[in-house]
Amino acid sequence: AQSVAQPEDQVNVAEGNPLTVKCTYSVSGNPYLFWYVQYPNRGLQFLLKYITGDNLVKGSYGFEAEFNKSQTSFHLKKPSALVSDSALYFCAVRDEGNQFYFGTGTSLTVIP
Amino acid sequence: KAGVTQTPRYLIKTRGQQVTLSCSPISGHRSVSWYQQTPGQGLQFLFEYFSETQRNKGNFPGRFSGRQFSNSRSEMNVSTLELGDSALYLCASSFSLNYGYTFGSGTRLTVV
């Protein structure tokens, strides 16, 4: 079955340290991959996407993600975390049948 | 620029009734998609419209239907409501398919 996994429900990182939010997927073919962020009391916001091309994708707010086809992963990264990055992060995949699958979300807390 | 607007914000319905939710996309956006978000199942894709045509549909029963109008506004209808339909229903719009989506704040539906 097609699926998206975010193995960590919660990630804590100190301000200024690099952060990684993990995502792996099980989707046949060549999927499109997305990251969304949900700040408290606000709707989901698009961060970045991978369609094709360079495996390292840069997005909003200094975030980037690396597509790894062999490991079927699309981890979200940021070199230096800010307290304002604390939010809920969702990984999403669109398969070749144009079906969307979302991960269960990872709550990121950046500690001052 | 106004965001994605969903109305109503909150709705309480009785089991067996039907409900219509409305979504106004960002001006210029032609793609609208709908999602159901529940604590147990997370975010699940309902359907996607582009230029008044349903492009794809998630794994939901036929009680869930939608449509898109010529001005890109979209409605979602759920007939014969069940208790399990209680959820946050999110609408998202995009300039085109495979662009990142901008989400609305959602309509919280409670079925009693």
XYZ file of C-alpha atoms in Angstrom:
224
model
C 0.000 0.000 0.000
C 1.105 3.509 -0.734
C 2.154 5.407 2.360
C 4.228 8.162 3.875
C 6.010 7.750 7.183
C 7.308 10.371 9.549
C 8.986 8.175 12.131
C 9.340 10.849 14.796
C 6.274 12.370 16.422
C 8.426 14.927 18.223
C 11.798 16.484 17.492
C 13.567 18.805 19.910
C 16.581 20.862 18.881
C 18.499 23.723 20.450
C 18.347 27.104 18.788
C 21.223 27.547 16.364
C 21.737 23.822 15.871
C 20.946 22.052 12.601
C 17.591 20.310 12.415
C 16.325 17.317 10.477
C 12.739 16.106 10.185
C 12.553 12.688 8.599
C 10.212 11.391 5.929
C 10.182 8.133 4.037
C 7.660 7.010 1.490
C 6.379 3.877 -0.123
C 4.927 4.972 -3.447
C 5.412 3.329 -6.784
C 6.836 5.163 -9.743
C 8.238 8.656 -9.607
C 6.398 10.623 -6.945
C 6.231 14.329 -6.328
C 7.264 15.188 -2.782
C 6.209 18.103 -0.607
C 6.769 19.547 2.831
C 4.172 21.643 4.614
C 4.322 23.450 7.948
C 1.500 24.267 10.346
C 2.154 27.020 12.863
C -0.059 27.247 15.962
C -3.533 28.542 15.110
C -2.653 28.873 11.442
C -3.326 26.805 8.368
C -0.904 24.544 6.553
C 1.707 26.383 4.538
C 3.699 25.074 1.618
C 7.462 24.917 2.281
C 9.015 23.187 -0.696
C 8.581 20.466 -3.292
C 10.597 18.031 -5.353
C 9.387 17.215 -8.838
C 12.542 16.369 -10.752
C 16.125 17.505 -11.123
C 18.589 18.339 -8.364
C 18.076 16.131 -5.336
C 18.574 19.056 -2.949
C 15.587 21.363 -2.961
C 15.545 24.764 -1.298
C 12.352 26.252 0.045
C 10.881 28.945 2.252
C 12.347 30.222 5.541
C 15.780 28.682 4.882
C 14.532 25.100 4.777
C 15.807 22.532 2.333
C 15.107 18.876 1.670
C 17.111 16.087 0.128
C 15.487 13.530 -2.119
C 17.105 10.105 -1.904
C 15.567 7.698 -4.368
C 17.449 4.616 -3.206
C 16.359 5.179 0.390
C 12.915 6.536 -0.630
C 13.426 9.429 1.732
C 12.797 13.151 1.625
C 14.189 14.564 4.868
C 13.639 18.214 5.726
C 16.672 20.132 6.954
C 17.767 23.533 8.144
C 21.366 24.472 9.004
C 20.498 26.659 11.997
C 17.183 26.349 13.832
C 15.211 29.335 15.085
C 12.701 29.335 17.937
C 10.141 30.557 15.398
C 10.581 27.285 13.468
C 8.663 25.486 16.229
C 5.624 24.045 14.468
C 4.050 20.883 13.088
C 5.634 19.609 9.871
C 3.943 17.357 7.336
C 5.530 15.422 4.524
C 3.295 14.703 1.514
C 3.632 12.595 -1.594
C 1.724 12.712 -4.851
C 1.895 9.466 -6.788
C 1.687 8.918 -10.518
C -2.067 8.423 -10.170
C -2.260 11.929 -8.681
C -3.266 10.623 -5.269
C -1.979 12.578 -2.278
C -0.635 10.902 0.841
C 0.329 12.775 3.974
C 2.507 11.741 6.866
C 1.163 11.957 10.396
C 3.210 15.025 11.174
C 6.259 15.783 13.300
C 6.113 18.376 16.040
C 9.327 20.402 16.066
C 10.310 22.314 19.192
C 13.301 24.617 19.051
C 14.626 25.293 22.528
C 16.079 28.749 23.218
C -3.882 39.125 -1.407
C -6.632 37.180 0.348
C -5.906 33.592 1.317
C -8.044 30.518 0.872
C -11.418 31.144 2.496
C -13.539 28.339 3.847
C -17.073 28.752 5.117
C -18.498 28.062 7.538
C -15.741 27.727 10.147
C -17.795 25.500 12.398
C -20.776 23.300 11.731
C -22.859 20.932 13.822
C -25.084 18.462 12.023
C -27.213 15.498 12.961
C -26.499 11.996 11.752
C -28.287 11.345 8.462
C -28.283 14.957 7.352
C -26.284 16.321 4.494
C -23.850 19.226 4.468
C -22.216 21.529 1.945
C -18.881 23.206 2.611
C -17.570 26.085 0.571
C -14.078 27.097 -0.487
C -12.927 30.256 -2.233
C -9.395 29.857 -3.600
C -6.744 32.512 -3.882
C -7.425 34.752 -6.846
C -5.809 33.257 -9.956
C -5.579 29.759 -8.535
C -7.326 27.191 -10.701
C -6.645 24.018 -8.753
C -8.579 23.193 -5.588
C -8.179 20.126 -3.431
C -10.007 18.900 -0.345
C -8.765 16.947 2.658
C -10.182 15.407 5.802
C -8.131 15.730 8.983
C -8.872 13.621 12.049
C -6.761 12.728 15.088
C -6.881 9.053 14.215
C -6.351 9.090 10.462
C -4.402 12.313 10.014
C -4.703 14.162 6.733
C -6.474 12.245 4.009
C -6.962 13.374 0.436
C -10.557 13.644 -0.743
C -10.444 15.049 -4.271
C -8.826 17.580 -6.546
C -10.348 19.862 -9.147
C -8.776 21.827 -11.935
C -10.737 24.017 -14.337
C -14.075 22.618 -13.135
C -13.000 19.006 -13.724
C -12.348 16.466 -11.006
C -8.810 15.281 -11.673
C -8.541 12.627 -9.042
C -10.301 11.253 -6.009
C -9.161 9.709 -2.775
C -10.484 6.572 -1.155
C -13.739 7.891 0.265
C -17.294 6.614 -0.216
C -19.619 8.122 -2.769
C -21.358 10.108 -0.018
C -18.492 12.560 -0.422
C -18.738 14.642 -3.563
C -17.581 17.977 -4.807
C -17.617 20.391 -7.643
C -15.774 23.419 -8.921
C -17.357 26.436 -10.536
C -16.114 28.561 -13.423
C -14.707 31.118 -10.970
C -12.653 28.297 -9.357
C -14.718 28.350 -6.170
C -15.421 24.858 -4.935
C -17.991 23.099 -2.801
C -17.847 19.797 -1.042
C -20.961 17.853 -0.147
C -21.375 15.008 2.302
C -24.698 13.183 2.291
C -26.165 10.886 4.921
C -23.747 12.057 7.572
C -22.222 9.528 9.948
C -20.634 10.148 13.341
C -17.277 9.218 11.837
C -17.496 12.128 9.419
C -16.724 14.503 12.285
C -13.455 16.103 11.251
C -11.668 19.226 10.129
C -12.175 19.604 6.386
C -9.427 21.514 4.669
C -9.483 23.109 1.268
C -6.322 24.110 -0.565
C -5.697 25.984 -3.769
C -2.830 26.187 -6.193
C -2.016 27.984 -9.406
C -1.814 24.667 -11.196
C -1.430 20.958 -10.601
C 1.882 20.054 -8.944
C 2.467 23.501 -7.535
C 2.495 23.793 -3.758
C -0.927 24.228 -2.252
C -2.065 27.011 0.058
C -4.470 25.747 2.682
C -7.474 27.396 4.250
C -8.195 27.313 7.976
C -10.759 24.599 7.512
C -14.342 23.844 8.448
C -14.762 21.866 11.634
C -17.726 19.557 11.197
C -19.258 17.820 14.185
C -21.862 15.144 13.592
C -24.054 14.333 16.579
